[in-house]
PDB file of C-alpha atoms in Angstrom:
ATOM      1  CA  MET A1053     -74.727 167.449 -72.856  1.00  0.00           C
ATOM      2  CA  SER A1054     -73.186 168.187 -76.199  1.00  0.00           C
ATOM      3  CA  LYS A1055     -69.752 166.871 -77.113  1.00  0.00           C
ATOM      4  CA  GLN A1056     -68.490 170.436 -77.491  1.00  0.00           C
ATOM      5  CA  LEU A1057     -69.587 171.330 -73.956  1.00  0.00           C
ATOM      6  CA  ILE A1058     -67.983 168.177 -72.549  1.00  0.00           C
ATOM      7  CA  ALA A1059     -64.730 168.955 -74.397  1.00  0.00           C
ATOM      8  CA  SER A1060     -64.787 172.539 -73.084  1.00  0.00           C
ATOM      9  CA  LEU A1061     -65.314 171.318 -69.518  1.00  0.00           C
ATOM     10  CA  PHE A1062     -62.396 168.865 -69.862  1.00  0.00           C
ATOM     11  CA  VAL A1063     -60.044 171.639 -71.009  1.00  0.00           C
ATOM     12  CA  PHE A1064     -61.224 173.900 -68.171  1.00  0.00           C
ATOM     13  CA  VAL A1065     -60.791 171.201 -65.508  1.00  0.00           C
ATOM     14  CA  ALA A1066     -57.590 169.625 -66.899  1.00  0.00           C
ATOM     15  CA  THR A1067     -55.604 172.838 -67.462  1.00  0.00           C
ATOM     16  CA  PRO A1068     -54.822 173.439 -63.753  1.00  0.00           C
ATOM     17  CA  MET A1069     -53.765 169.794 -63.366  1.00  0.00           C
ATOM     18  CA  PHE A1070     -51.236 170.083 -66.181  1.00  0.00           C
ATOM     19  CA  ALA A1071     -50.088 173.531 -65.101  1.00  0.00           C
ATOM     20  CA  SER A1072     -49.303 172.321 -61.581  1.00  0.00           C
ATOM     21  CA  GLY A1073     -46.899 169.729 -63.011  1.00  0.00           C
ATOM     22  CA  ALA A1074     -45.303 172.144 -65.447  1.00  0.00           C
ATOM     23  CA  ALA A1075     -42.110 172.358 -63.437  1.00  0.00           C
ATOM     24  CA  GLY A1076     -40.470 169.350 -65.098  1.00  0.00           C
ATOM     25  CA  LEU A1077     -36.846 169.141 -63.974  1.00  0.00           C
ATOM     26  CA  THR A1078     -35.570 166.091 -65.855  1.00  0.00           C
ATOM     27  CA  GLY A1079     -32.172 166.980 -67.304  1.00  0.00           C
ATOM     28  CA  SER A1080     -28.758 168.422 -66.561  1.00  0.00           C
ATOM     29  CA  TYR A1081     -28.306 171.522 -64.380  1.00  0.00           C
ATOM     30  CA  LYS A1082     -25.597 173.754 -62.933  1.00  0.00           C
ATOM     31  CA  LEU A1083     -25.951 174.267 -59.178  1.00  0.00           C
ATOM     32  CA  HIS A1084     -24.341 177.366 -57.670  1.00  0.00           C
ATOM     33  CA  SER A1085     -24.482 177.535 -53.866  1.00  0.00           C
ATOM     34  CA  SER A1086     -23.339 180.271 -51.546  1.00  0.00           C
ATOM     35  CA  ILE A1087     -23.383 178.889 -48.005  1.00  0.00           C
ATOM     36  CA  ALA A1088     -21.627 180.453 -44.996  1.00  0.00           C
ATOM     37  CA  GLY A1089     -19.389 182.534 -47.268  1.00  0.00           C
ATOM     38  CA  THR A1090     -18.346 179.593 -49.447  1.00  0.00           C
ATOM     39  CA  ASP A1091     -19.356 179.431 -53.109  1.00  0.00           C
ATOM     40  CA  THR A1092     -19.543 176.052 -54.838  1.00  0.00           C
ATOM     41  CA  GLU A1093     -20.364 174.908 -58.364  1.00  0.00           C
ATOM     42  CA  GLU A1094     -21.711 171.466 -59.179  1.00  0.00           C
ATOM     43  CA  THR A1095     -23.220 169.735 -62.187  1.00  0.00           C
ATOM     44  CA  CYS A1096     -26.443 167.922 -61.317  1.00  0.00           C
ATOM     45  CA  SER A1097     -28.571 165.426 -63.163  1.00  0.00           C
ATOM     46  CA  PHE A1098     -32.276 165.307 -62.257  1.00  0.00           C
ATOM     47  CA  SER A1099     -34.987 162.820 -63.128  1.00  0.00           C
ATOM     48  CA  GLN A1100     -38.582 163.772 -62.315  1.00  0.00           C
ATOM     49  CA  THR A1101     -41.386 161.195 -62.147  1.00  0.00           C
ATOM     50  CA  ASP A1102     -44.712 162.753 -61.158  1.00  0.00           C
ATOM     51  CA  ASN A1103     -43.698 164.975 -58.226  1.00  0.00           C
ATOM     52  CA  GLN A1104     -40.627 162.935 -57.166  1.00  0.00           C
ATOM     53  CA  LEU A1105     -37.039 163.965 -57.948  1.00  0.00           C
ATOM     54  CA  THR A1106     -33.985 161.727 -57.979  1.00  0.00           C
ATOM     55  CA  GLY A1107     -30.499 162.255 -59.324  1.00  0.00           C
ATOM     56  CA  SER A1108     -26.980 163.201 -58.390  1.00  0.00           C
ATOM     57  CA  CYS A1109     -24.572 166.119 -58.289  1.00  0.00           C
ATOM     58  CA  LYS A1110     -20.903 166.035 -59.276  1.00  0.00           C
ATOM     59  CA  SER A1111     -18.163 168.334 -58.088  1.00  0.00           C
ATOM     60  CA  ASP A1112     -14.383 168.125 -57.924  1.00  0.00           C
ATOM     61  CA  THR A1113     -14.804 166.139 -54.684  1.00  0.00           C
ATOM     62  CA  GLY A1114     -17.020 163.391 -56.149  1.00  0.00           C
ATOM     63  CA  GLU A1115     -20.630 162.489 -56.884  1.00  0.00           C
ATOM     64  CA  ILE A1116     -23.505 162.605 -54.366  1.00  0.00           C
ATOM     65  CA  LYS A1117     -27.074 161.319 -54.761  1.00  0.00           C
ATOM     66  CA  LEU A1118     -30.088 163.576 -54.243  1.00  0.00           C
ATOM     67  CA  ALA A1119     -33.822 163.140 -53.707  1.00  0.00           C
ATOM     68  CA  GLY A1120     -36.684 165.598 -53.531  1.00  0.00           C
ATOM     69  CA  THR A1121     -40.117 166.750 -54.617  1.00  0.00           C
ATOM     70  CA  VAL A1122     -41.837 169.266 -56.866  1.00  0.00           C
ATOM     71  CA  ASP A1123     -45.100 170.854 -55.710  1.00  0.00           C
ATOM     72  CA  GLY A1124     -46.337 173.256 -58.357  1.00  0.00           C
ATOM     73  CA  LYS A1125     -43.476 175.744 -58.651  1.00  0.00           C
ATOM     74  CA  LYS A1126     -41.932 174.818 -55.274  1.00  0.00           C
ATOM     75  CA  VAL A1127     -38.869 172.559 -55.514  1.00  0.00           C
ATOM     76  CA  THR A1128     -37.207 170.835 -52.562  1.00  0.00           C
ATOM     77  CA  PHE A1129     -34.273 168.440 -52.721  1.00  0.00           C
ATOM     78  CA  LYS A1130     -31.776 167.051 -50.229  1.00  0.00           C
ATOM     79  CA  ILE A1131     -28.193 165.924 -50.519  1.00  0.00           C
ATOM     80  CA  ASN A1132     -26.731 163.750 -47.758  1.00  0.00           C
ATOM     81  CA  SER A1133     -22.985 164.132 -47.400  1.00  0.00           C
ATOM     82  CA  GLU A1134     -20.326 164.511 -44.748  1.00  0.00           C
ATOM     83  CA  TYR A1135     -17.938 167.167 -43.531  1.00  0.00           C
ATOM     84  CA  ASN A1136     -14.786 166.205 -41.619  1.00  0.00           C
ATOM     85  CA  GLY A1137     -16.198 162.711 -41.206  1.00  0.00           C
ATOM     86  CA  GLU A1138     -19.520 163.903 -39.754  1.00  0.00           C
ATOM     87  CA  PRO A1139     -22.818 163.345 -41.632  1.00  0.00           C
ATOM     88  CA  LEU A1140     -24.702 166.386 -42.855  1.00  0.00           C
ATOM     89  CA  THR A1141     -27.785 167.089 -44.949  1.00  0.00           C
ATOM     90  CA  VAL A1142     -28.138 170.082 -47.258  1.00  0.00           C
ATOM     91  CA  THR A1143     -31.781 170.915 -47.988  1.00  0.00           C
ATOM     92  CA  TYR A1144     -32.449 173.144 -50.993  1.00  0.00           C
ATOM     93  CA  THR A1145     -35.873 174.832 -51.119  1.00  0.00           C
ATOM     94  CA  GLY A1146     -36.719 177.152 -53.984  1.00  0.00           C
ATOM     95  CA  THR A1147     -39.106 178.267 -56.687  1.00  0.00           C
ATOM     96  CA  ILE A1148     -38.845 177.438 -60.380  1.00  0.00           C
ATOM     97  CA  ASP A1149     -39.441 180.220 -62.883  1.00  0.00           C
ATOM     98  CA  ASP A1150     -40.732 179.994 -66.452  1.00  0.00           C
ATOM     99  CA  SER A1151     -37.185 179.627 -67.848  1.00  0.00           C
ATOM    100  CA  GLY A1152     -36.515 176.539 -65.685  1.00  0.00           C
ATOM    101  CA  VAL A1153     -34.244 178.298 -63.167  1.00  0.00           C
ATOM    102  CA  VAL A1154     -34.751 177.388 -59.507  1.00  0.00           C
ATOM    103  CA  GLN A1155     -33.606 179.837 -56.811  1.00  0.00           C
ATOM    104  CA  GLY A1156     -33.990 179.731 -53.065  1.00  0.00           C
ATOM    105  CA  ASP A1157     -32.488 178.855 -49.714  1.00  0.00           C
ATOM    106  CA  ALA A1158     -30.051 176.156 -48.614  1.00  0.00           C
ATOM    107  CA  ASP A1159     -29.997 174.829 -45.051  1.00  0.00           C
ATOM    108  CA  VAL A1160     -27.175 172.657 -43.679  1.00  0.00           C
ATOM    109  CA  GLU A1161     -28.027 170.403 -40.743  1.00  0.00           C
ATOM    110  CA  PRO A1162     -26.945 169.634 -38.083  1.00  0.00           C
ATOM    111  CA  MET A1163     -24.632 172.660 -38.402  1.00  0.00           C
ATOM    112  CA  GLY A1164     -27.463 175.205 -38.555  1.00  0.00           C
ATOM    113  CA  VAL A1165     -25.759 177.023 -41.442  1.00  0.00           C
ATOM    114  CA  THR A1166     -27.805 178.667 -44.201  1.00  0.00           C
ATOM    115  CA  GLY A1167     -27.243 180.177 -47.615  1.00  0.00           C
ATOM    116  CA  GLU A1168     -28.779 180.491 -51.036  1.00  0.00           C
ATOM    117  CA  PHE A1169     -28.612 178.649 -54.336  1.00  0.00           C
ATOM    118  CA  LYS A1170     -29.399 178.903 -58.027  1.00  0.00           C
ATOM    119  CA  LEU A1171     -30.076 175.855 -60.194  1.00  0.00           C
ATOM    120  CA  SER A1172     -29.858 176.631 -63.930  1.00  0.00           C
ATOM    121  CA  PRO A1173     -30.412 174.354 -66.920  1.00  0.00           C
ATOM    122  CA  ALA A1174     -27.034 173.334 -68.352  1.00  0.00           C
ATOM    123  CA  THR A1175     -26.381 174.559 -71.844  1.00  0.00           C
ATOM    124  CA  ALA A1176     -24.751 172.456 -74.476  1.00  0.00           C
ATOM    125  CA  ALA A1177     -21.140 173.265 -75.260  1.00  0.00           C
ATOM    126  CA  PRO A1178     -20.729 175.393 -78.389  1.00  0.00           C
ATOM    127  CA  GLN A1179     -20.124 173.289 -81.445  1.00  0.00           C
ATOM    128  CA  THR A1180     -17.331 174.129 -83.873  1.00  0.00           C
ATOM    129  CA  LEU A1181     -18.343 173.820 -87.471  1.00  0.00           C
ATOM    130  CA  THR A1182     -15.848 172.146 -89.778  1.00  0.00           C
ATOM    131  CA  LYS A1183     -15.829 172.020 -93.537  1.00  0.00           C
TER     132      LYS A1183
END
């Protein structure tokens, strides 16, 4: 086989492998949730290694750790918390688009409550230029 043919085959075979991991989520995000008629805003920090997600989300009530996975464009992460002293788990399942925004459904167990969410890359604060 010629080197050119081998190189062409590598590009053809490798492209789907790289495309399936294209949903890199390492960074800072704004999480907007609307669950059971309650809207919340949090700032989340994600770290992605291969298909595993770790990180945390901060709100005015504190900081909570998260863990999840990325499978192609499907993103799933869970936050374990409590409500009125009882443990609960919020599972976020969504799809990432080409701009890095993840949207989907949120399920709260054991309460059986559902809602939706949007996870958007955080933008840097505008900088004021001084002379």
